[in-house]
Tab-separated table of C-alpha atoms in Angstrom:
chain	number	residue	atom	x	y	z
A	1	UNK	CA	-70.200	-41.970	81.768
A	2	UNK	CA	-68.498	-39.110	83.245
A	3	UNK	CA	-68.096	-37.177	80.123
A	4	UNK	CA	-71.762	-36.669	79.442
A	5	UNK	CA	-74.171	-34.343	81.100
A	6	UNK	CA	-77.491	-35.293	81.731
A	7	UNK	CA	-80.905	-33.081	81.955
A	8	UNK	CA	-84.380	-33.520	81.946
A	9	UNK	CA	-85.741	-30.537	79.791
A	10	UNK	CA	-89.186	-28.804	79.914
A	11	UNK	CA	-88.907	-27.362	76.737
A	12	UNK	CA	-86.189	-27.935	74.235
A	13	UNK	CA	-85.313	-26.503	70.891
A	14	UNK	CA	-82.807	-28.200	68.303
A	15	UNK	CA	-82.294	-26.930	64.936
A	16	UNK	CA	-85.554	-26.556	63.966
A	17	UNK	CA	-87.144	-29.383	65.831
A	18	UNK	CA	-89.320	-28.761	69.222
A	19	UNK	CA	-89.253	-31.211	71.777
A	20	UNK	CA	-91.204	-31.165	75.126
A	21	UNK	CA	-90.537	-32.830	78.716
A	22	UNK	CA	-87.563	-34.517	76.955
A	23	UNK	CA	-85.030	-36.811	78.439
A	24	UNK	CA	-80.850	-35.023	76.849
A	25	UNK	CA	-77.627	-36.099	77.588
A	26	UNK	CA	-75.065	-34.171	75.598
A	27	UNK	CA	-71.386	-35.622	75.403
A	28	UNK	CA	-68.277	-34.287	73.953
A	29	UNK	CA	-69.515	-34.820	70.058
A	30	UNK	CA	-73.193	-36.111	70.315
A	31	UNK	CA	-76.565	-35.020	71.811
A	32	UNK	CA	-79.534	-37.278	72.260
A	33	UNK	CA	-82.740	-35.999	72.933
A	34	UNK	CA	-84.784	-38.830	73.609
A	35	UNK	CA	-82.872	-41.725	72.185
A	36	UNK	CA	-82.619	-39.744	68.867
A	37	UNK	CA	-78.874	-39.028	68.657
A	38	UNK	CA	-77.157	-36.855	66.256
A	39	UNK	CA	-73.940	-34.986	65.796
A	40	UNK	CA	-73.039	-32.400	68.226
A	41	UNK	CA	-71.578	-29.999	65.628
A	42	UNK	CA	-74.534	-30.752	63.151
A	43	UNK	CA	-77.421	-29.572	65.535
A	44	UNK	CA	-77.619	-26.354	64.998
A	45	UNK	CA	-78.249	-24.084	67.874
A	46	UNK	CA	-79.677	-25.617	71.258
A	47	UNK	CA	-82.385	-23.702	73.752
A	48	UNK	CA	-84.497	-25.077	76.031
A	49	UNK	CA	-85.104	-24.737	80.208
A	50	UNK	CA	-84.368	-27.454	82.626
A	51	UNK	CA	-85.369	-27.879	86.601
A	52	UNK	CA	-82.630	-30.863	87.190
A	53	UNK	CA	-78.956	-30.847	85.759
A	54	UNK	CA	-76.996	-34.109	86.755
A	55	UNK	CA	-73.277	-33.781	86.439
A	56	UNK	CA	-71.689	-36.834	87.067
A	57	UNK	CA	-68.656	-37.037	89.745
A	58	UNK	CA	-65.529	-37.329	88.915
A	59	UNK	CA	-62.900	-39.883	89.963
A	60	UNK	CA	-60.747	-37.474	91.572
A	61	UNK	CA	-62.500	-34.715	92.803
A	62	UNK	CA	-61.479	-30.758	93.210
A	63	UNK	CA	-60.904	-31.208	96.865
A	64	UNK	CA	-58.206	-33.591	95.820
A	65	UNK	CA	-56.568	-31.745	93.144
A	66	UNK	CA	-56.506	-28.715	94.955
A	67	UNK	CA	-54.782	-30.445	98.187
A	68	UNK	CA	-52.110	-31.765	95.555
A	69	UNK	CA	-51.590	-28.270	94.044
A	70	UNK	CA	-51.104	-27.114	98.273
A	71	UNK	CA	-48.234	-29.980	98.466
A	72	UNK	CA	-46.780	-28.659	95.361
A	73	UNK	CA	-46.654	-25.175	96.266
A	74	UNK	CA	-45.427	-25.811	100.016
A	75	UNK	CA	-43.215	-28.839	99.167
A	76	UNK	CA	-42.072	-28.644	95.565
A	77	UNK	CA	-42.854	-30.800	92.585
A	78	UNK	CA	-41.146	-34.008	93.552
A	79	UNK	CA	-42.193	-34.194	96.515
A	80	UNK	CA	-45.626	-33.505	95.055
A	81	UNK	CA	-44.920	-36.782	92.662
A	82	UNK	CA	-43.618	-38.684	95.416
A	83	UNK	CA	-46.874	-38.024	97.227
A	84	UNK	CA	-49.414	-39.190	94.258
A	85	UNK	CA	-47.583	-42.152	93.629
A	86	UNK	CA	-47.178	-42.852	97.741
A	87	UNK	CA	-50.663	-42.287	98.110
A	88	UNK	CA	-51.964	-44.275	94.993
A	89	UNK	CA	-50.150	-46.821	96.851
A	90	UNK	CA	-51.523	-46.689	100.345
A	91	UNK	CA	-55.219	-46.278	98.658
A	92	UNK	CA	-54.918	-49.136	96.793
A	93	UNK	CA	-53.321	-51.456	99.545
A	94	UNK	CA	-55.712	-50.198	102.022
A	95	UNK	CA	-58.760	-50.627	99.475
A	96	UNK	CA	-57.776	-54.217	99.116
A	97	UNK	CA	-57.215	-54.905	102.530
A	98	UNK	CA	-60.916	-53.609	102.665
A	99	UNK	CA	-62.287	-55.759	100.165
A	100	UNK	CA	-60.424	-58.736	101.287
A	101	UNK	CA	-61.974	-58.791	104.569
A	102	UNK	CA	-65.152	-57.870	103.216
A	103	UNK	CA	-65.879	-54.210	104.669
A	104	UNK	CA	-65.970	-53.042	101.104
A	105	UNK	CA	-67.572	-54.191	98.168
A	106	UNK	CA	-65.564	-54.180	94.629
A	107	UNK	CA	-67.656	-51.035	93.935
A	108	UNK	CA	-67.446	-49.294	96.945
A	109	UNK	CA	-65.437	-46.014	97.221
A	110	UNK	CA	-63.198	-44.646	99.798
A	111	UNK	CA	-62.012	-41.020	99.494
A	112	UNK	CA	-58.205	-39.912	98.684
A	113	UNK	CA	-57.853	-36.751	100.549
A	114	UNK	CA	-56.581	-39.203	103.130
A	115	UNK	CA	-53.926	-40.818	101.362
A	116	UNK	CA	-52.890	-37.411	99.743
A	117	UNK	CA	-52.172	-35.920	102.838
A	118	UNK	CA	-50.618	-39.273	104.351
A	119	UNK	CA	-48.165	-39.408	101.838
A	120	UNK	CA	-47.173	-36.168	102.048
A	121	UNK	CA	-46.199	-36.255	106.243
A	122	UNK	CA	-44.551	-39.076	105.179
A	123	UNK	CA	-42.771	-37.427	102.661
A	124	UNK	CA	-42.047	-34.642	105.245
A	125	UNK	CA	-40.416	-36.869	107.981
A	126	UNK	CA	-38.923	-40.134	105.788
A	127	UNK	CA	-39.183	-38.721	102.354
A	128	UNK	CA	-35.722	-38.316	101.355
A	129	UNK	CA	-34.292	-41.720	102.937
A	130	UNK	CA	-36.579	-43.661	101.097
A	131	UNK	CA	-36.133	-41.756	97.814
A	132	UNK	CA	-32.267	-42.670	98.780
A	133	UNK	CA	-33.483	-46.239	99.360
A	134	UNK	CA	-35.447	-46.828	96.597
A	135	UNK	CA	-32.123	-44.944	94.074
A	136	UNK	CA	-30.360	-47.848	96.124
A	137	UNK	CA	-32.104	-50.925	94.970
A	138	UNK	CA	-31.790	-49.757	91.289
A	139	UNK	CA	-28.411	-48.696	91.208
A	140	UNK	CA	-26.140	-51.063	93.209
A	141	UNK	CA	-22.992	-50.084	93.023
């Protein structure tokens, strides 16, 4: 659902068909006005005026991918991909633990920013002994 954009439209003008006070949601290759859906690339051109445009959130949002491009930049690129998978793993553990004792529900969301930026002190004070302990345990010598 978060590839489509949503829009209630006042007037709207496909083709050479008129709609009014029409319910669209376009996606990468269709449109349907209305429940009628067609082809994006066959409709022709598209006009029309809206009051509400609903863009749905994304999974991972700006903030987030701008904090990661920060760590990058200050800290390099591995420490930048030691810090997405470090704090893939602290959101996930943590979002269980929540689950599991029932302060979230399955559908619940907790924001990342959090777990970004925890990752990458961690990666600041212990990164490079556990990047040498974790080389360890796969190469044993």
């Amino acid at each position: 659902q978060s590839d489509r954009i949503r829009f209630r439209a006042a007037t709207l003008v496909v083709g050479d068909k008129s709609y009014q006070d029409v319910e669209v949601t376009v996606s990468e290759t269709h449109l349907d006005v209305g429940g009628e859906k067609r082809e994006l690339t066959a409709s022709g051109p598209i006009r029309g005026t809206t009051d509400l445009l609903i863009l749905p959130q994304e999974a991972m949002g700006f903030g987030d991918v701008k904090l990661m491009a920060a760590i990058g930049a200050f800290l390099g690129w591995k420490p930048a991909l030691f810090t997405l998978m470090v704090s893939s793993l602290l959101g996930s553990v943590v979002g269980l633990a929540l689950i599991v004792l029932r302060l979230r529900e399955m559908r619940g969301r907790i924001p990342y920013g959090p777990y970004i930026a925890a990752a990458a002190v961690i990666w600041v004070f212990y990164g490079h002994d556990l990047v040498d302990w974790y080389v360890g345990l796969l190469i044993k010598d």
